[in-house]
Coordinates of N, CA and C in Angstrom, one line a residue:
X1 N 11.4 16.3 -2.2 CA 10.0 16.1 -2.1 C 9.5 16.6 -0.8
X2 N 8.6 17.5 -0.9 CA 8.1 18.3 0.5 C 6.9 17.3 0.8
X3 N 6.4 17.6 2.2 CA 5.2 16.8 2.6 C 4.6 18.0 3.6
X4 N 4.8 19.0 3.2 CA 4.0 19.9 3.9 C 2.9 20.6 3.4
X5 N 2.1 21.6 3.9 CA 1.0 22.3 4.1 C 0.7 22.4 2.3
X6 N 1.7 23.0 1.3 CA 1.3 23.4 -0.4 C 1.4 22.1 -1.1
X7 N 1.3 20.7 -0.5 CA 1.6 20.0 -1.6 C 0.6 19.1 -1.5
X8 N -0.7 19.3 -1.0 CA -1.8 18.3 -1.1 C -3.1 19.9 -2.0
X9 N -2.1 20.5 -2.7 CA -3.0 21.6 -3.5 C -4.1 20.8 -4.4
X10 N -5.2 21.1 -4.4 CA -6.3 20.9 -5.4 C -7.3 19.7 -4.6
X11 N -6.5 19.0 -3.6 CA -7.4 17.9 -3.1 C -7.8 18.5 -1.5
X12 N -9.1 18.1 -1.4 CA -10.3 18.8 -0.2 C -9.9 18.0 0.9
X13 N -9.1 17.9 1.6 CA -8.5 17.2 2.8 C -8.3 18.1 4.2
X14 N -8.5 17.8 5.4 CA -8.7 18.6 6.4 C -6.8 18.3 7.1
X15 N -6.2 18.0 6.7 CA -4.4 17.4 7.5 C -3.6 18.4 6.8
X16 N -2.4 18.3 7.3 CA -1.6 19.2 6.8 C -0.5 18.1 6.3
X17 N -0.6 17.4 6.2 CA 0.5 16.0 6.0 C -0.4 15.2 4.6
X18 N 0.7 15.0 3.7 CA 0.1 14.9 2.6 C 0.5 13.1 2.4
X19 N 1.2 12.3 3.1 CA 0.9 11.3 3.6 C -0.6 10.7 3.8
X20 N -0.9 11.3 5.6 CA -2.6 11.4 5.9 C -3.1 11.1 4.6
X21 N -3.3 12.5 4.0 CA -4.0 13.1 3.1 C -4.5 11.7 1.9
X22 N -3.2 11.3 1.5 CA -3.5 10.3 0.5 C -4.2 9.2 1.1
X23 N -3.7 8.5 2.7 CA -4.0 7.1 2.8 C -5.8 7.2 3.0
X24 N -5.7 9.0 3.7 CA -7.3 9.4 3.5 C -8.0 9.3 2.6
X25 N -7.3 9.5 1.2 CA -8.3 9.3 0.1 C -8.3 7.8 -0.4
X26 N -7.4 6.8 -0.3 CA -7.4 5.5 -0.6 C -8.2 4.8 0.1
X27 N -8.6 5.3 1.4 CA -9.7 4.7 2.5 C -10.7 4.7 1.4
X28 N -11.4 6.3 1.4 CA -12.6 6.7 0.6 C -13.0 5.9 -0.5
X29 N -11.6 5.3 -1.2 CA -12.2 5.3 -2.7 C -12.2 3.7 -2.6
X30 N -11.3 2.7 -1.4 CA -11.6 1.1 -1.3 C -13.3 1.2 -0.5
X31 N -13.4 2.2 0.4 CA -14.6 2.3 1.2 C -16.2 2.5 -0.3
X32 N -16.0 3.5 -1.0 CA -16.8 3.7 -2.2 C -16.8 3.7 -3.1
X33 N -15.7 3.5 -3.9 CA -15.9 3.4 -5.4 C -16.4 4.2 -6.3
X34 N -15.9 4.8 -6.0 CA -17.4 6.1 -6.8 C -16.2 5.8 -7.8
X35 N -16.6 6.4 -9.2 CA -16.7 6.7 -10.4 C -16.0 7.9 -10.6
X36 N -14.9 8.3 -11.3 CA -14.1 9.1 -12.1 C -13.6 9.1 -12.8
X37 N -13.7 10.8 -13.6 CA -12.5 10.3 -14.8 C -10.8 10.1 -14.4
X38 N -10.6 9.2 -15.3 CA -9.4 8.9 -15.0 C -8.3 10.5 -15.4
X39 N -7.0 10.2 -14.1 CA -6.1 11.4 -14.1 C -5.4 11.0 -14.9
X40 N -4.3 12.1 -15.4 CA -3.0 11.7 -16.7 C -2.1 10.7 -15.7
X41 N -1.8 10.9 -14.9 CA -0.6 9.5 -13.9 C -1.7 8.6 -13.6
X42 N -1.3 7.6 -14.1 CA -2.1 6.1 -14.0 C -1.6 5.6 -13.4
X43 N -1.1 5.8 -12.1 CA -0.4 5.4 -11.2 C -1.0 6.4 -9.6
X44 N -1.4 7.6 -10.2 CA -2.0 8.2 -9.2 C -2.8 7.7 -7.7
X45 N -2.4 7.8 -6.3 CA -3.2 7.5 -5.6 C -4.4 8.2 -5.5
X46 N -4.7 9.1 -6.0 CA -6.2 9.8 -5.9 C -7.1 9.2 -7.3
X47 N -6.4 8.1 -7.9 CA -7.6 7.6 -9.4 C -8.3 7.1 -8.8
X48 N -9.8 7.3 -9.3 CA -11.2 6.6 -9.2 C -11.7 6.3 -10.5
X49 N -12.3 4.9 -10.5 CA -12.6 4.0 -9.0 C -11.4 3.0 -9.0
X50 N -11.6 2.8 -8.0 CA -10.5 1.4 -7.5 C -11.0 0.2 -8.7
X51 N -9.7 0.0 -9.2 CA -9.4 -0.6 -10.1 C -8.7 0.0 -10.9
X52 N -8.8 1.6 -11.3 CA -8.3 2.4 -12.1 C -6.8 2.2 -12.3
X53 N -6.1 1.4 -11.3 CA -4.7 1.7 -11.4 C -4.2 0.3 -12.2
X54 N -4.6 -0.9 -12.2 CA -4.6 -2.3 -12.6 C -5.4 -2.5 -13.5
X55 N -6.3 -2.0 -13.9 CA -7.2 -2.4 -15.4 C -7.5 -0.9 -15.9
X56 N -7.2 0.4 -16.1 CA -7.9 1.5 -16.7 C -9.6 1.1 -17.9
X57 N -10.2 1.3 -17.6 CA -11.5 1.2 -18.2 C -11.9 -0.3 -18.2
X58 N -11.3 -1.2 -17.4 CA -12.5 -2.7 -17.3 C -12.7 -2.6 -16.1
X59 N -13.8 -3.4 -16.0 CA -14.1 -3.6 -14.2 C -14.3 -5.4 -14.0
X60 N -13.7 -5.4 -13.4 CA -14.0 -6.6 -12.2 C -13.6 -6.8 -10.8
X61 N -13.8 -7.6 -10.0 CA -13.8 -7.6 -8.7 C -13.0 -6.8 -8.1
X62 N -12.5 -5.6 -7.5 CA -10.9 -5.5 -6.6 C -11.7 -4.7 -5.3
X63 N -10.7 -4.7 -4.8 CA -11.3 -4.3 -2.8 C -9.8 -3.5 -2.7
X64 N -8.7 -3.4 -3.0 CA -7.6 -3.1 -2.5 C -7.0 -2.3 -3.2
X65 N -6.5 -0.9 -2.8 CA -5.5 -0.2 -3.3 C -4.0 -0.5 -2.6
X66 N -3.4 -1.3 -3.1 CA -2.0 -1.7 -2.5 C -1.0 -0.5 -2.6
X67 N -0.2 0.2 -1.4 CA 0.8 1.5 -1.7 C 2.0 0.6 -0.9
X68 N 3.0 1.6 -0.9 CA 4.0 1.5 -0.2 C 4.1 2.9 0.6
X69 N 4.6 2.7 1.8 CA 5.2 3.8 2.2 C 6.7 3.7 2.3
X70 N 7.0 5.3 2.3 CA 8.6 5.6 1.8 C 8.9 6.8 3.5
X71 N 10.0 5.8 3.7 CA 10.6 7.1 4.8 C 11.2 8.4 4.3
X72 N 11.3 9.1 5.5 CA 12.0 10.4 4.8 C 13.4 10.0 4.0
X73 N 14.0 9.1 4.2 CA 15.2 9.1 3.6 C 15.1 8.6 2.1
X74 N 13.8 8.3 2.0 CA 13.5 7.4 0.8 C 13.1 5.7 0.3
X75 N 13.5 5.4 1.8 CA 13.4 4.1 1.7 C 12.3 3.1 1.7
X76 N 11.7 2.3 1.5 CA 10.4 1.6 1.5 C 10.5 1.3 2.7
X77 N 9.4 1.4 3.1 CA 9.0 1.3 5.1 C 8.5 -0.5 4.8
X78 N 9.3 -1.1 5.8 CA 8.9 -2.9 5.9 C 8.2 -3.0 7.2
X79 N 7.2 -4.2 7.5 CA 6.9 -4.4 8.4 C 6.9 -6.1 8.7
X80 N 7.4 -6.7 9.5 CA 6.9 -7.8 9.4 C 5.4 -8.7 9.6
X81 N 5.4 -9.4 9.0 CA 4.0 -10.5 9.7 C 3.9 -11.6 9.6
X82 N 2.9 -12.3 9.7 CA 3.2 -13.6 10.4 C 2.1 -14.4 9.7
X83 N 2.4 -15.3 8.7 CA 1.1 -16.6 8.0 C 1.7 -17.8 8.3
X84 N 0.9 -18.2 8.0 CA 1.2 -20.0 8.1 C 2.4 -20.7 7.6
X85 N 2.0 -20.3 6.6 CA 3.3 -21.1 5.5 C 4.4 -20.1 5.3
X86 N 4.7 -19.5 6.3 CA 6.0 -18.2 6.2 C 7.5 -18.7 6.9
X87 N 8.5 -18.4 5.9 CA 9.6 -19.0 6.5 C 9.6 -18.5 7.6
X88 N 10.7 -18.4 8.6 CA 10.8 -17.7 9.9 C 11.4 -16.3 9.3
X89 N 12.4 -16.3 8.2 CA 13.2 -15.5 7.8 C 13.0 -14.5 6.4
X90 N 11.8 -14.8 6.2 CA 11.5 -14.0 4.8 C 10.0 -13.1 5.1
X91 N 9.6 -12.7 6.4 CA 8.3 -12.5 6.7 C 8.2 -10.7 6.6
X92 N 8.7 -10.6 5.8 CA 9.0 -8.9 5.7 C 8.3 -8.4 4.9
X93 N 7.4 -7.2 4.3 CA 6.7 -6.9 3.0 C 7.2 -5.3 3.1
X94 N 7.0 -4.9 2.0 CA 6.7 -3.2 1.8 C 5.6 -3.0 1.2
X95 N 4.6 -4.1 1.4 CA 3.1 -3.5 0.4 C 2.1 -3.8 1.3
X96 N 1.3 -2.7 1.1 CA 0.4 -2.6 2.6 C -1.0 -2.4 1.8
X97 N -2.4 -2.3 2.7 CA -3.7 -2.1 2.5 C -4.1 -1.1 3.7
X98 N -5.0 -0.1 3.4 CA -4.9 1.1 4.6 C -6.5 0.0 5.4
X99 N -6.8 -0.2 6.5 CA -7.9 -0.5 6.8 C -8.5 0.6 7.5
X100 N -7.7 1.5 8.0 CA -8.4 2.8 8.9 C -7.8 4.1 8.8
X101 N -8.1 5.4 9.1 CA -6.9 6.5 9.2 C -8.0 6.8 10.5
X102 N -6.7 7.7 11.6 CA -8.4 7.9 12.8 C -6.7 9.0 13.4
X103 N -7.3 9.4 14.4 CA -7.1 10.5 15.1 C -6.2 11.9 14.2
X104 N -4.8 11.6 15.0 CA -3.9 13.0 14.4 C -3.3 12.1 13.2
X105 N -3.5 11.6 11.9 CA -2.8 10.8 11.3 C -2.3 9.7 11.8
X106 N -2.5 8.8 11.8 CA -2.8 8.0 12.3 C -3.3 6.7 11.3
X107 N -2.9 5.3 10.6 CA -3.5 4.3 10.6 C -3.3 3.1 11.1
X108 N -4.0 2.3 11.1 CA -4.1 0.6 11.1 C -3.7 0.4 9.7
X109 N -2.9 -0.3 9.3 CA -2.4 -0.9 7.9 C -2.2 -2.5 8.0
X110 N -2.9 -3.0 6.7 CA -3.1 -4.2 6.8 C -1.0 -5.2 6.1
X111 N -0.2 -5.7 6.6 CA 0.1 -6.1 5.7 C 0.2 -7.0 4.9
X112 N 0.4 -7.2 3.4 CA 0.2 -7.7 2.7 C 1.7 -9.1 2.2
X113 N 1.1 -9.5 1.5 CA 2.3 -10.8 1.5 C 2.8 -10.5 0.0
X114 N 4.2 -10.2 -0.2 CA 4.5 -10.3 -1.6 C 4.4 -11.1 -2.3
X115 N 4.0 -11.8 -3.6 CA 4.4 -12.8 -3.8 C 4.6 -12.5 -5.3
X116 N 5.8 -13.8 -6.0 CA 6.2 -13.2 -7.6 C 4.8 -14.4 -8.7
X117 N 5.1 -14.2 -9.8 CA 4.2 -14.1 -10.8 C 3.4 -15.4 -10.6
X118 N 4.0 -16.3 -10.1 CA 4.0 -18.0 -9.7 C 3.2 -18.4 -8.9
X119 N 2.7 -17.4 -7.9 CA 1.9 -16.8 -6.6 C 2.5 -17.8 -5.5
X120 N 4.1 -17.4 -5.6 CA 4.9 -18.3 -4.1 C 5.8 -17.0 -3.9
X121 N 5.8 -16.9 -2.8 CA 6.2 -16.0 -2.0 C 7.6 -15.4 -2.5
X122 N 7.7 -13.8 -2.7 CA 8.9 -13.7 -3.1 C 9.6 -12.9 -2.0
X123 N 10.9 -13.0 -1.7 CA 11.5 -12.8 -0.5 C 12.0 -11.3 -0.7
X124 N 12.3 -10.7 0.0 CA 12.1 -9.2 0.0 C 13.8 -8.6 0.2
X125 N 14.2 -9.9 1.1 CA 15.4 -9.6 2.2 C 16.8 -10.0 1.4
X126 N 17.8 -9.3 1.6 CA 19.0 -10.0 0.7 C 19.6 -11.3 1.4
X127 N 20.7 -11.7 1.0 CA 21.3 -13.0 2.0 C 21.2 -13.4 3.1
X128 N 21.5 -12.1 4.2 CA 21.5 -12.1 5.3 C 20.5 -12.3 5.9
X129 N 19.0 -12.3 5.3 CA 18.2 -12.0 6.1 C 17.6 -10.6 6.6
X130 N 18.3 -9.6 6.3 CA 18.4 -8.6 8.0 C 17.9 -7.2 7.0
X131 N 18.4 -7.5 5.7 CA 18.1 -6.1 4.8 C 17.2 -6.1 3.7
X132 N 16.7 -5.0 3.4 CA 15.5 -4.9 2.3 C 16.5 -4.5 1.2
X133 N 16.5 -5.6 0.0 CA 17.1 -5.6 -1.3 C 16.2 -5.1 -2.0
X134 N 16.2 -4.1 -2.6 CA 15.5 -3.3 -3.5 C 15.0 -3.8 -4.9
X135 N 16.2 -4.8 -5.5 CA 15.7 -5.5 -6.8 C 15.1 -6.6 -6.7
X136 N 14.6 -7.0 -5.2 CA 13.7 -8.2 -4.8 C 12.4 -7.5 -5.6
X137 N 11.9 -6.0 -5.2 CA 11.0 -6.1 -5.1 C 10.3 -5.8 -6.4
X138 N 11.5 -5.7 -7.8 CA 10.7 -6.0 -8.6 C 10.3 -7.1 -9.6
X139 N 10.6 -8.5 -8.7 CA 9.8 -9.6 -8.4 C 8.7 -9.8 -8.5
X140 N 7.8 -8.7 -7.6 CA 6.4 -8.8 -6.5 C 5.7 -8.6 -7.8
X141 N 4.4 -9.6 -7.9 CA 3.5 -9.1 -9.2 C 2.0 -9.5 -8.5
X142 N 2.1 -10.4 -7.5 CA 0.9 -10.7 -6.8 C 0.9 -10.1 -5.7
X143 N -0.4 -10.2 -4.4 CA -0.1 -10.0 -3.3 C -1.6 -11.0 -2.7
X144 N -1.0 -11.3 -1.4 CA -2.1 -11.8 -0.5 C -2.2 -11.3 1.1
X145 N -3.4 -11.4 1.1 CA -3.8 -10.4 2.8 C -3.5 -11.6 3.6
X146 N -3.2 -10.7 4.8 CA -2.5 -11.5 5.6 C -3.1 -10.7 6.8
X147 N -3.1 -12.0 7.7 CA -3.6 -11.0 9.6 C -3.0 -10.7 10.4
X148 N -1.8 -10.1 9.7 CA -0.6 -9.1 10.3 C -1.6 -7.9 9.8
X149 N -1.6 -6.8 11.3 CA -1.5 -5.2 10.8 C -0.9 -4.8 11.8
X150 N -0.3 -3.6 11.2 CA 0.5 -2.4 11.8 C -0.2 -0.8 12.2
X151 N 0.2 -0.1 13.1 CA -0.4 1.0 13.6 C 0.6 1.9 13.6
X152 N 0.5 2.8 12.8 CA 1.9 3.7 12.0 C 1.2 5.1 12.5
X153 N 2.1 5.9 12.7 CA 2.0 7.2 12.6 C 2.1 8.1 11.7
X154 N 1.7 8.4 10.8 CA 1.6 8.7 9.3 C 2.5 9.9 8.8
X155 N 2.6 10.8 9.9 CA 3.8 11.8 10.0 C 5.4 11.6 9.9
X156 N 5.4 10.3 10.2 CA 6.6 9.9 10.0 C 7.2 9.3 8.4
X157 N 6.4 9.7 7.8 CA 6.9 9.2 6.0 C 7.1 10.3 5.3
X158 N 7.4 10.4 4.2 CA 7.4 11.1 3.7 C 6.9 11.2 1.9
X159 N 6.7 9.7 1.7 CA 5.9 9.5 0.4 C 4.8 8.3 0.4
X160 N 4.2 8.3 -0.5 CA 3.2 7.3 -0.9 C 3.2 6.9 -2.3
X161 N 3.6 5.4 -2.8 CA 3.9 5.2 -3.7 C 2.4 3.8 -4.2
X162 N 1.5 4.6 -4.7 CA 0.8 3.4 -5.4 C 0.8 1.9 -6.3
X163 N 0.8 1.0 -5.7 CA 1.7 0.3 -6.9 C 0.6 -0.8 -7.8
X164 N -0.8 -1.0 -7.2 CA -1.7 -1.8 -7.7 C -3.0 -1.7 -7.3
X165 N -4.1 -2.2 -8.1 CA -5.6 -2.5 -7.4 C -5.6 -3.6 -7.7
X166 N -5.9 -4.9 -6.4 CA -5.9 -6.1 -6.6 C -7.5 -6.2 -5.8
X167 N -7.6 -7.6 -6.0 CA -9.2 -8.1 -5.0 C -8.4 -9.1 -4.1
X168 N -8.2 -9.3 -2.8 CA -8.3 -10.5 -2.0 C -9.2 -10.5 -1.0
X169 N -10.0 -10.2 -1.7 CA -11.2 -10.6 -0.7 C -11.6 -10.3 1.1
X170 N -11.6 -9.0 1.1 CA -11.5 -8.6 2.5 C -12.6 -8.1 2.6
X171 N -13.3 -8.1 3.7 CA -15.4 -7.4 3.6 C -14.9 -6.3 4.3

């Protein structure tokens, strides 16, 4: 999977990084909501309106396009952060909310709290602590904002993986 100059074909974006490109259009569409028809990948990050990805044709409240980012190697990019009720040892996520994109690619990313169906936190990390177990994360069915964010360089990924439109209530 390339992330260069031919693979943001068909979408009006001024970056050459098709990373940017997407968390650019996820800004736009949690910032307005505009109205579209729905694309054939219902998973797409360019569907409008926000909601499109978690309810196709109902509307109710949502504010958040939740993604992951994926390193070049493939891996889901973690960040830690820090709530209240957070063990010391399970404070890890791979599911983010974009709050800004600004200079040369460039965002502020909000992160988000995994949590499984039960809405109690589901842990990301295997035994040790120290590693991201991959079959943790298909646990995650909820999420909660959290006042951890990160300032990422956006050139350093290599995918964008949409995985939800939820509402937690962020102005």
């Amino acid at each position: 999977m390339g992330c260069g100059k031919g693979d943001n074909v068909g979408h009006d974006r001024h970056s050459t990084h098709c990373v940017c490109d997407v968390l650019r259009a996820i800004k736009d569409i949690q910032d307005n909501g505009a109205d579209e028809e729905c694309r054939e990948c219902t998973t797409s990050c360019f569907m409008e309106p926000l909601g499109g990805i978690s309810n196709p044709g109902k509307r109710k409240p949502i504010d958040t396009r939740v993604f992951m980012l994926l390193t070049k190697n493939g891996d889901p990019f973690k960040a830690f952060y820090r709530d209240g009720d957070c063990p010391d040892t399970n404070c890890y996520s791979v599911f983010f909310r974009v709050e800004e994109v600004f200079g040369n690619c460039c965002a502020t990313l909000r992160v988000l709290e995994p949590l499984k169906k039960d809405k109690t936190e589901a842990n990301l990390l295997d035994s040790t602590g120290t590693t991201l177990k991959l079959n943790n994360i298909c646990a995650v069915c909820k999420f909660k904002a959290t006042d951890s964010c990160i300032t990422v360089d956006l050139s350093c990924f290599c995918g964008v993986q949409c995985v939800d439109d939820v509402f937690l209530n962020i102005c």
